């Protein structure tokens, strides 16, 4: 499938809706916690087991984004969005079959593996195209797409809760909800497939866009040999682990926290809490990343990691005694989670330059895959063990929150150790230097 070129007079403002149709759809992943309680009840699963589809989905997101970036660039956004549509929707259909047959492995395979590939390809599908359409506002353009992914659960969470209430929380009701999701998202994502276009080549535009790179320029292969890459990998992994630990188990977590109080949280209110977290995730991607342009990347990560640890400490100490405090701290943590994703490409650009920053970013997203396993595993495994020991309510999560604080401190220290890349890693090899000079001469 060749990339569709925009005809004369095509408005570039049709491309952001195309990107949003994909990212708002695949952002449903952040509403997975709504399905956890009914799955655990209908199929007799533990919290750790019910997290598997989400965990595998995030793993496959990171891996497919890291290794599929070249194919996306080669085949264009329409091909990528089509692949994302087929995989993401097929994942829901396989999950519907698994729920109907009460075969949980099919849900893990469908939502986690197949759907996860759709997540990764869909996540990176519109980004480079938006940058080409908006060379004057690249931050705004990519922020639109990344914000959409963060806001997907804002729609999916109450919608999923309403379906489960209407269809029932047994295996057949869950299957029907998965089926509706798969078909509905296929139609919605098809809008993006039809709308997306790449800009028509223009010599003047190329001359403007392809300026000689300034500052340090580091290749993707060389970046992997620098301590800066691995320190930033650790920073991203710790920040994502802290956020995703709450996000994946948000609905049952707030229910557990206040189950023994005079104001328990209903299923509908828990779904609303998930939607609020999605809004904070989405707002953080725009707000905090814009703030980083003013105060610097290292300083904004000091905020994410330092203040994030403080928020976890407040929840652990006082969260079960104050519902507003619990909600506020969780919202701040999720805003830092979203902001971390939106800020890290600029951090990479600051350290490694623009030479191969897209490829470096793809490799860094393996930190997301790791965090997608680590965060839910910590929270769910410890909660399951505490429940087996006879504990309940907020005490199910105390130890996991202490661990999260420790991980955020590790990330904070890693961020403090980040320094400018040593010049020996810059593009100096004859072949690479000649390639850069050739690009510069062509743009002159």
Short mmCIF file of C-alpha atoms in Angstrom, two decimals:
data_model
loop_
_atom_site.label_atom_id
_atom_site.label_comp_id
_atom_site.label_asym_id
_atom_site.label_seq_id
_atom_site.Cartn_x
_atom_site.Cartn_y
_atom_site.Cartn_z
CA UNK A 1 0.00 0.00 0.00
CA UNK A 2 1.65 3.23 -1.14
CA UNK A 3 1.34 6.32 1.07
CA UNK A 4 -1.64 8.45 -0.12
CA UNK A 5 -0.46 11.86 -1.33
CA UNK A 6 -2.71 14.84 -0.61
CA UNK A 7 -4.36 16.40 -3.67
CA UNK A 8 -4.00 20.14 -4.28
CA UNK A 9 -6.02 22.15 -1.80
CA UNK A 10 -6.11 19.39 0.83
CA UNK A 11 -6.35 20.87 4.32
CA UNK A 12 -3.66 19.72 6.72
CA UNK A 13 -6.19 20.11 9.55
CA UNK A 14 -7.86 16.89 8.39
CA UNK A 15 -4.79 14.91 9.48
CA UNK A 16 -5.06 15.50 13.27
CA UNK A 17 -8.61 14.00 13.33
CA UNK A 18 -7.23 10.99 11.45
CA UNK A 19 -4.54 10.58 14.11
CA UNK A 20 -7.04 11.04 16.92
CA UNK A 21 -9.40 8.40 15.52
CA UNK A 22 -6.62 5.84 15.90
CA UNK A 23 -5.13 7.05 19.19
CA UNK A 24 -8.45 7.52 20.97
CA UNK A 25 -9.33 3.96 19.96
CA UNK A 26 -6.13 2.23 21.06
CA UNK A 27 -6.15 4.35 24.22
CA UNK A 28 -8.89 1.97 25.39
CA UNK A 29 -6.01 -0.05 26.86
CA UNK A 30 -6.00 2.35 29.81
CA UNK A 31 -9.56 1.29 30.68
CA UNK A 32 -8.66 -2.38 31.14
CA UNK A 33 -9.17 -2.20 34.91
CA UNK A 34 -12.95 -1.92 34.32
CA UNK A 35 -12.91 -5.50 32.99
CA UNK A 36 -10.80 -6.94 35.82
CA UNK A 37 -13.48 -7.48 38.52
CA UNK A 38 -16.05 -9.16 36.21
CA UNK A 39 -13.34 -11.35 34.65
CA UNK A 40 -12.08 -12.39 38.08
CA UNK A 41 -15.64 -13.22 39.18
CA UNK A 42 -16.75 -14.97 35.98
CA UNK A 43 -13.59 -17.01 35.33
CA UNK A 44 -12.26 -17.42 38.87
CA UNK A 45 -9.07 -15.43 38.28
CA UNK A 46 -6.72 -13.74 40.71
CA UNK A 47 -5.78 -10.08 40.33
CA UNK A 48 -2.40 -11.11 38.93
CA UNK A 49 -4.00 -13.37 36.33
CA UNK A 50 -6.57 -10.77 35.24
CA UNK A 51 -3.72 -8.31 34.58
CA UNK A 52 -2.04 -10.61 32.00
CA UNK A 53 -3.84 -9.30 28.87
CA UNK A 54 -2.97 -5.71 29.78
CA UNK A 55 0.63 -6.58 30.64
CA UNK A 56 1.19 -8.51 27.43
CA UNK A 57 -0.49 -5.74 25.43
CA UNK A 58 1.98 -3.16 26.80
CA UNK A 59 4.92 -5.50 26.16
CA UNK A 60 3.83 -5.97 22.55
CA UNK A 61 3.21 -2.22 22.22
CA UNK A 62 6.83 -1.46 23.10
CA UNK A 63 8.28 -4.26 20.98
CA UNK A 64 6.19 -3.58 17.88
CA UNK A 65 6.89 0.16 18.13
CA UNK A 66 10.63 -0.48 18.51
CA UNK A 67 10.92 -2.97 15.65
CA UNK A 68 8.11 -1.78 13.37
CA UNK A 69 9.18 1.83 13.00
CA UNK A 70 11.13 1.20 9.81
CA UNK A 71 8.14 -0.51 8.16
CA UNK A 72 5.87 2.35 9.16
CA UNK A 73 8.23 4.90 7.60
CA UNK A 74 8.61 2.80 4.44
CA UNK A 75 4.94 1.96 3.84
CA UNK A 76 3.31 5.13 5.12
CA UNK A 77 0.59 6.03 7.63
CA UNK A 78 -2.36 4.44 5.82
CA UNK A 79 -0.66 1.02 5.82
CA UNK A 80 0.24 1.42 9.49
CA UNK A 81 -3.27 2.49 10.49
CA UNK A 82 -4.76 -0.42 8.56
CA UNK A 83 -2.47 -2.90 10.33
CA UNK A 84 -3.36 -1.29 13.65
CA UNK A 85 -7.08 -1.51 12.88
CA UNK A 86 -6.93 -5.18 11.89
CA UNK A 87 -4.81 -6.23 14.87
CA UNK A 88 -6.59 -4.15 17.53
CA UNK A 89 -10.10 -5.11 16.43
CA UNK A 90 -9.16 -8.77 15.86
CA UNK A 91 -7.78 -8.83 19.39
CA UNK A 92 -11.19 -7.87 20.76
CA UNK A 93 -12.95 -10.45 18.58
CA UNK A 94 -10.61 -13.20 19.78
CA UNK A 95 -11.21 -12.03 23.35
CA UNK A 96 -14.97 -12.19 22.78
CA UNK A 97 -14.59 -15.80 21.63
CA UNK A 98 -12.41 -16.58 24.64
CA UNK A 99 -14.91 -15.10 27.09
CA UNK A 100 -17.81 -16.90 25.42
CA UNK A 101 -15.99 -20.26 25.64
CA UNK A 102 -14.54 -19.38 29.07
CA UNK A 103 -11.05 -19.93 27.68
CA UNK A 104 -8.94 -17.25 29.31
CA UNK A 105 -5.85 -18.02 27.22
CA UNK A 106 -7.77 -16.77 24.17
CA UNK A 107 -8.37 -13.43 25.89
CA UNK A 108 -4.67 -13.17 26.72
CA UNK A 109 -3.74 -14.07 23.13
CA UNK A 110 -6.32 -11.77 21.57
CA UNK A 111 -6.22 -8.65 23.71
CA UNK A 112 -2.58 -9.00 24.79
CA UNK A 113 -0.62 -10.38 21.84
CA UNK A 114 -2.65 -9.57 18.71
CA UNK A 115 -4.21 -6.39 20.08
CA UNK A 116 -0.85 -5.33 21.53
CA UNK A 117 0.71 -5.32 18.06
CA UNK A 118 -2.11 -3.02 16.99
CA UNK A 119 -1.33 -0.78 19.96
CA UNK A 120 2.34 -0.39 18.99
CA UNK A 121 1.86 0.15 15.25
CA UNK A 122 -1.07 2.46 15.89
CA UNK A 123 0.89 4.46 18.47
CA UNK A 124 3.66 5.39 16.01
CA UNK A 125 1.54 5.45 12.82
CA UNK A 126 0.63 9.17 12.63
CA UNK A 127 3.54 10.85 14.42
CA UNK A 128 6.03 11.37 11.57
CA UNK A 129 3.18 12.32 9.20
CA UNK A 130 1.96 15.02 11.59
CA UNK A 131 5.49 16.43 11.85
CA UNK A 132 5.69 16.62 8.04
CA UNK A 133 2.35 18.46 7.85
CA UNK A 134 3.22 20.82 10.72
CA UNK A 135 6.95 21.64 10.46
CA UNK A 136 6.12 24.99 12.04
CA UNK A 137 4.49 23.36 15.10
CA UNK A 138 5.95 19.86 15.56
CA UNK A 139 5.41 19.81 19.32
CA UNK A 140 1.74 20.66 19.00
CA UNK A 141 1.29 18.11 16.22
CA UNK A 142 2.80 15.15 18.06
CA UNK A 143 1.13 16.31 21.28
CA UNK A 144 -2.27 15.92 19.63
CA UNK A 145 -1.65 12.25 18.89
CA UNK A 146 -0.01 11.42 22.22
CA UNK A 147 -2.78 13.27 24.06
CA UNK A 148 -5.35 11.18 22.20
CA UNK A 149 -3.78 7.95 23.37
CA UNK A 150 -3.83 9.17 26.95
CA UNK A 151 -7.47 10.19 26.68
CA UNK A 152 -8.84 6.97 25.21
CA UNK A 153 -10.03 5.65 28.56
CA UNK A 154 -12.00 8.86 29.12
CA UNK A 155 -14.45 7.45 26.58
CA UNK A 156 -13.86 3.73 27.01
CA UNK A 157 -14.15 3.50 30.79
CA UNK A 158 -17.76 4.70 31.30
CA UNK A 159 -18.78 3.10 28.00
CA UNK A 160 -17.38 -0.29 29.07
CA UNK A 161 -18.96 -0.02 32.51
CA UNK A 162 -22.35 0.77 30.98
CA UNK A 163 -22.11 -2.22 28.62
CA UNK A 164 -21.17 -4.58 31.44
CA UNK A 165 -24.11 -3.26 33.46
CA UNK A 166 -26.47 -3.77 30.51
CA UNK A 167 -25.13 -7.11 29.24
CA UNK A 168 -24.21 -8.56 32.64
CA UNK A 169 -20.89 -9.35 34.29
CA UNK A 170 -20.91 -13.07 33.47
CA UNK A 171 -18.84 -14.61 30.68
CA UNK A 172 -21.51 -14.08 28.00
CA UNK A 173 -21.94 -10.41 28.97
CA UNK A 174 -18.19 -9.84 28.87
CA UNK A 175 -18.01 -11.56 25.48
CA UNK A 176 -20.72 -9.32 24.08
CA UNK A 177 -18.95 -6.21 25.43
CA UNK A 178 -15.69 -7.31 23.75
CA UNK A 179 -17.56 -7.93 20.50
CA UNK A 180 -19.12 -4.44 20.51
CA UNK A 181 -15.70 -2.93 21.26
CA UNK A 182 -14.04 -4.74 18.38
CA UNK A 183 -16.65 -3.77 15.79
CA UNK A 184 -17.07 -0.18 17.00
CA UNK A 185 -13.35 0.57 17.08
CA UNK A 186 -12.92 -0.93 13.61
CA UNK A 187 -15.43 1.57 12.22
CA UNK A 188 -13.94 4.50 14.14
CA UNK A 189 -10.33 3.70 13.13
CA UNK A 190 -11.45 3.30 9.51
CA UNK A 191 -12.14 7.03 9.55
CA UNK A 192 -8.43 7.64 10.13
CA UNK A 193 -7.43 5.20 7.38
CA UNK A 194 -9.55 7.09 4.85
CA UNK A 195 -8.62 10.60 6.02
CA UNK A 196 -4.85 10.35 6.40
CA UNK A 197 -2.61 11.80 3.66
CA UNK A 198 1.08 12.62 3.31
CA UNK A 199 2.00 16.10 2.05
CA UNK A 200 2.75 16.58 -1.63
CA UNK A 201 6.53 16.87 -2.21
CA UNK A 202 7.66 20.44 -2.80
CA UNK A 203 11.27 21.52 -3.31
CA UNK A 204 10.79 24.69 -1.28
CA UNK A 205 9.28 22.75 1.60
CA UNK A 206 12.13 20.24 1.53
CA UNK A 207 14.70 22.99 1.56
CA UNK A 208 13.05 24.57 4.57
CA UNK A 209 12.55 21.33 6.50
CA UNK A 210 15.96 19.78 5.89
CA UNK A 211 18.26 22.16 7.68
CA UNK A 212 21.76 21.12 8.67
CA UNK A 213 21.68 19.52 12.12
CA UNK A 214 23.15 21.54 14.95
CA UNK A 215 24.61 20.39 18.27
CA UNK A 216 25.54 16.81 19.08
CA UNK A 217 24.42 14.22 16.53
CA UNK A 218 24.45 10.58 17.64
CA UNK A 219 23.39 7.53 15.63
CA UNK A 220 20.95 5.00 17.08
CA UNK A 221 23.65 2.32 17.31
CA UNK A 222 26.03 4.69 19.09
CA UNK A 223 23.28 5.85 21.45
CA UNK A 224 22.95 2.31 22.78
CA UNK A 225 26.62 2.47 23.78
CA UNK A 226 26.19 5.58 25.91
CA UNK A 227 25.34 5.65 29.64
CA UNK A 228 22.88 8.47 28.88
CA UNK A 229 20.59 6.15 26.91
CA UNK A 230 20.43 3.55 29.68
CA UNK A 231 20.03 6.16 32.41
CA UNK A 232 17.12 7.66 30.49
CA UNK A 233 15.75 4.14 29.88
CA UNK A 234 15.78 3.65 33.65
CA UNK A 235 14.16 7.05 34.26
CA UNK A 236 11.32 6.29 31.83
CA UNK A 237 10.86 2.74 33.16
CA UNK A 238 10.57 3.88 36.79
CA UNK A 239 8.18 6.73 35.96
CA UNK A 240 5.96 4.48 33.85
CA UNK A 241 6.01 1.67 36.45
CA UNK A 242 4.74 4.07 39.11
CA UNK A 243 1.89 5.33 36.94
CA UNK A 244 0.85 2.08 35.35
CA UNK A 245 0.74 0.33 38.73
CA UNK A 246 -2.25 2.50 39.66
CA UNK A 247 -3.76 2.73 36.20
CA UNK A 248 -4.04 -1.02 35.54
CA UNK A 249 -5.83 -1.70 38.84
CA UNK A 250 -7.54 1.66 39.31
CA UNK A 251 -11.18 0.52 39.55
CA UNK A 252 -10.71 -2.32 42.08
CA UNK A 253 -8.07 -0.30 43.97
CA UNK A 254 -10.33 2.62 44.85
CA UNK A 255 -13.12 0.17 45.69
CA UNK A 256 -10.82 -1.74 48.07
CA UNK A 257 -9.44 1.41 49.68
CA UNK A 258 -12.85 2.58 50.87
CA UNK A 259 -14.68 -0.75 51.21
CA UNK A 260 -14.51 -0.62 55.02
CA UNK A 261 -15.57 3.02 55.33
CA UNK A 262 -18.97 4.66 55.62
CA UNK A 263 -18.70 5.85 52.00
CA UNK A 264 -17.87 2.82 49.83
CA UNK A 265 -17.21 3.33 46.12
CA UNK A 266 -19.74 1.90 43.66
CA UNK A 267 -18.84 0.19 40.39
CA UNK A 268 -20.06 3.21 38.43
CA UNK A 269 -18.04 5.61 40.58
CA UNK A 270 -14.95 3.41 40.18
CA UNK A 271 -15.35 3.59 36.40
CA UNK A 272 -15.65 7.36 36.72
CA UNK A 273 -12.38 7.38 38.69
CA UNK A 274 -10.70 5.55 35.78
CA UNK A 275 -12.04 8.20 33.41
CA UNK A 276 -10.66 10.95 35.68
CA UNK A 277 -7.26 9.27 35.62
CA UNK A 278 -7.43 9.21 31.85
CA UNK A 279 -8.16 12.95 31.81
CA UNK A 280 -5.15 13.61 34.07
CA UNK A 281 -3.00 11.36 31.86
CA UNK A 282 -4.12 13.32 28.80
CA UNK A 283 -3.70 16.77 30.39
CA UNK A 284 -0.22 15.89 31.66
CA UNK A 285 0.94 15.05 28.17
CA UNK A 286 0.25 18.59 27.00
CA UNK A 287 0.77 20.60 30.19
CA UNK A 288 3.94 19.11 31.65
CA UNK A 289 5.70 18.66 28.29
CA UNK A 290 5.02 22.33 27.49
CA UNK A 291 6.39 23.28 30.91
CA UNK A 292 9.59 21.36 30.12
CA UNK A 293 10.29 23.85 27.31
CA UNK A 294 10.49 26.55 29.99
CA UNK A 295 12.29 24.81 32.87
CA UNK A 296 14.26 22.10 31.07
CA UNK A 297 13.94 18.36 30.68
CA UNK A 298 16.01 17.34 33.71
CA UNK A 299 14.05 19.67 35.99
CA UNK A 300 10.68 18.39 34.81
CA UNK A 301 11.75 14.79 35.48
CA UNK A 302 12.88 15.86 38.94
CA UNK A 303 9.27 16.92 39.44
CA UNK A 304 7.81 13.72 37.98
CA UNK A 305 9.97 11.44 40.11
CA UNK A 306 10.38 13.48 43.32
CA UNK A 307 6.81 14.73 43.63
CA UNK A 308 5.55 11.34 42.42
CA UNK A 309 7.25 9.65 45.38
CA UNK A 310 5.65 12.21 47.70
CA UNK A 311 2.19 11.52 46.24
CA UNK A 312 2.63 7.77 46.80
CA UNK A 313 3.72 8.42 50.40
CA UNK A 314 0.61 10.53 51.05
CA UNK A 315 -1.67 7.81 49.66
CA UNK A 316 0.06 5.13 51.74
CA UNK A 317 -0.19 7.17 54.95
CA UNK A 318 -3.51 8.98 54.66
CA UNK A 319 -5.27 7.77 51.48
CA UNK A 320 -7.89 5.57 53.17
CA UNK A 321 -8.95 8.39 55.50
CA UNK A 322 -9.63 10.97 52.81
CA UNK A 323 -11.21 10.18 49.47
CA UNK A 324 -10.37 13.62 47.97
CA UNK A 325 -6.69 13.18 48.99
CA UNK A 326 -6.54 9.71 47.43
CA UNK A 327 -8.10 10.93 44.17
CA UNK A 328 -5.94 14.08 44.00
CA UNK A 329 -2.67 12.20 44.56
CA UNK A 330 -3.61 9.55 41.99
CA UNK A 331 -4.47 12.25 39.45
CA UNK A 332 -1.09 13.95 39.98
CA UNK A 333 0.75 10.64 39.59
CA UNK A 334 -1.10 9.93 36.34
CA UNK A 335 -0.38 13.42 35.02
CA UNK A 336 3.32 12.75 35.62
CA UNK A 337 2.93 9.39 33.87
CA UNK A 338 1.49 11.04 30.76
CA UNK A 339 3.92 13.94 30.91
CA UNK A 340 6.85 11.53 30.98
CA UNK A 341 5.82 10.02 27.65
CA UNK A 342 5.38 13.41 25.99
CA UNK A 343 8.64 14.85 27.36
CA UNK A 344 11.01 11.98 26.61
CA UNK A 345 11.32 12.61 22.81
CA UNK A 346 12.51 16.17 23.54
CA UNK A 347 14.92 14.84 26.20
CA UNK A 348 16.35 12.45 23.61
CA UNK A 349 16.65 15.27 21.09
CA UNK A 350 18.55 17.38 23.64
CA UNK A 351 21.01 14.56 24.32
CA UNK A 352 21.41 12.86 20.94
CA UNK A 353 20.37 15.47 18.39
CA UNK A 354 17.99 14.97 15.48
CA UNK A 355 20.11 12.63 13.36
CA UNK A 356 18.29 9.37 14.26
CA UNK A 357 16.14 10.47 17.18
CA UNK A 358 13.10 8.56 15.90
CA UNK A 359 14.97 5.25 15.91
CA UNK A 360 16.43 6.01 19.35
CA UNK A 361 12.94 6.79 20.66
CA UNK A 362 11.63 3.47 19.33
CA UNK A 363 14.37 1.57 21.15
CA UNK A 364 13.71 3.50 24.35
CA UNK A 365 10.07 2.39 24.32
CA UNK A 366 11.23 -1.07 25.42
CA UNK A 367 11.29 0.60 28.86
CA UNK A 368 7.50 0.87 28.50
CA UNK A 369 7.31 -2.86 27.78
CA UNK A 370 9.30 -3.63 30.92
CA UNK A 371 7.21 -1.26 33.04
CA UNK A 372 4.02 -2.75 31.61
CA UNK A 373 4.97 -6.04 33.26
CA UNK A 374 6.65 -4.66 36.36
CA UNK A 375 4.00 -2.19 37.59
CA UNK A 376 0.91 -4.45 37.43
CA UNK A 377 2.93 -7.43 38.69
CA UNK A 378 4.06 -5.57 41.82
CA UNK A 379 0.59 -4.25 42.68
CA UNK A 380 -1.42 -7.37 41.82
CA UNK A 381 0.95 -10.01 43.20
CA UNK A 382 1.33 -8.24 46.54
CA UNK A 383 -2.42 -7.59 46.78
CA UNK A 384 -3.13 -11.27 46.10
CA UNK A 385 -0.62 -12.36 48.79
CA UNK A 386 -2.04 -9.90 51.31
CA UNK A 387 -5.56 -11.11 50.63
CA UNK A 388 -4.46 -14.71 51.17
CA UNK A 389 -3.02 -13.60 54.51
CA UNK A 390 -6.46 -12.32 55.55
CA UNK A 391 -5.88 -8.62 55.01
CA UNK A 392 -8.34 -6.36 53.20
CA UNK A 393 -9.00 -2.76 52.23
CA UNK A 394 -6.09 -0.32 51.97
CA UNK A 395 -3.69 -2.78 53.65
CA UNK A 396 -3.65 -4.76 50.39
CA UNK A 397 -1.55 -2.02 48.78
CA UNK A 398 0.72 -0.59 51.50
CA UNK A 399 3.79 -2.67 50.63
CA UNK A 400 3.45 -2.14 46.89
CA UNK A 401 3.27 1.64 47.42
CA UNK A 402 6.48 1.56 49.45
CA UNK A 403 8.14 -0.32 46.58
CA UNK A 404 6.88 2.30 44.11
CA UNK A 405 8.42 5.05 46.22
CA UNK A 406 11.75 3.19 46.12
CA UNK A 407 11.57 2.80 42.34
CA UNK A 408 10.85 6.51 41.88
CA UNK A 409 13.89 7.34 44.02
CA UNK A 410 15.99 5.08 41.77
CA UNK A 411 14.66 6.98 38.74
CA UNK A 412 15.38 10.31 40.42
CA UNK A 413 19.02 9.33 41.01
CA UNK A 414 19.36 8.09 37.42
CA UNK A 415 18.06 11.43 36.13
CA UNK A 416 20.61 13.29 38.28
CA UNK A 417 23.42 11.24 36.68
CA UNK A 418 22.48 12.24 33.10
CA UNK A 419 25.22 14.38 31.52
CA UNK A 420 25.87 15.58 27.95
CA UNK A 421 26.96 12.79 25.59
CA UNK A 422 30.74 12.42 25.24
CA UNK A 423 31.93 13.75 21.85
CA UNK A 424 33.46 10.38 21.02
CA UNK A 425 29.91 9.08 20.46
CA UNK A 426 29.01 11.84 18.00
CA UNK A 427 28.73 11.11 14.28
CA UNK A 428 32.43 11.11 13.40
CA UNK A 429 32.94 7.87 11.49
CA UNK A 430 33.84 8.53 7.83
CA UNK A 431 30.78 6.80 6.38
CA UNK A 432 28.30 8.50 8.72
CA UNK A 433 30.01 11.87 8.44
CA UNK A 434 29.90 11.62 4.64
CA UNK A 435 26.20 10.75 4.82
CA UNK A 436 25.47 13.81 6.96
CA UNK A 437 27.54 16.06 4.67
CA UNK A 438 25.68 14.69 1.64
CA UNK A 439 22.33 15.50 3.25
CA UNK A 440 23.52 18.98 4.13
CA UNK A 441 24.76 19.64 0.59
CA UNK A 442 21.46 18.43 -0.89
CA UNK A 443 19.51 20.79 1.35
CA UNK A 444 21.74 23.77 0.47
#
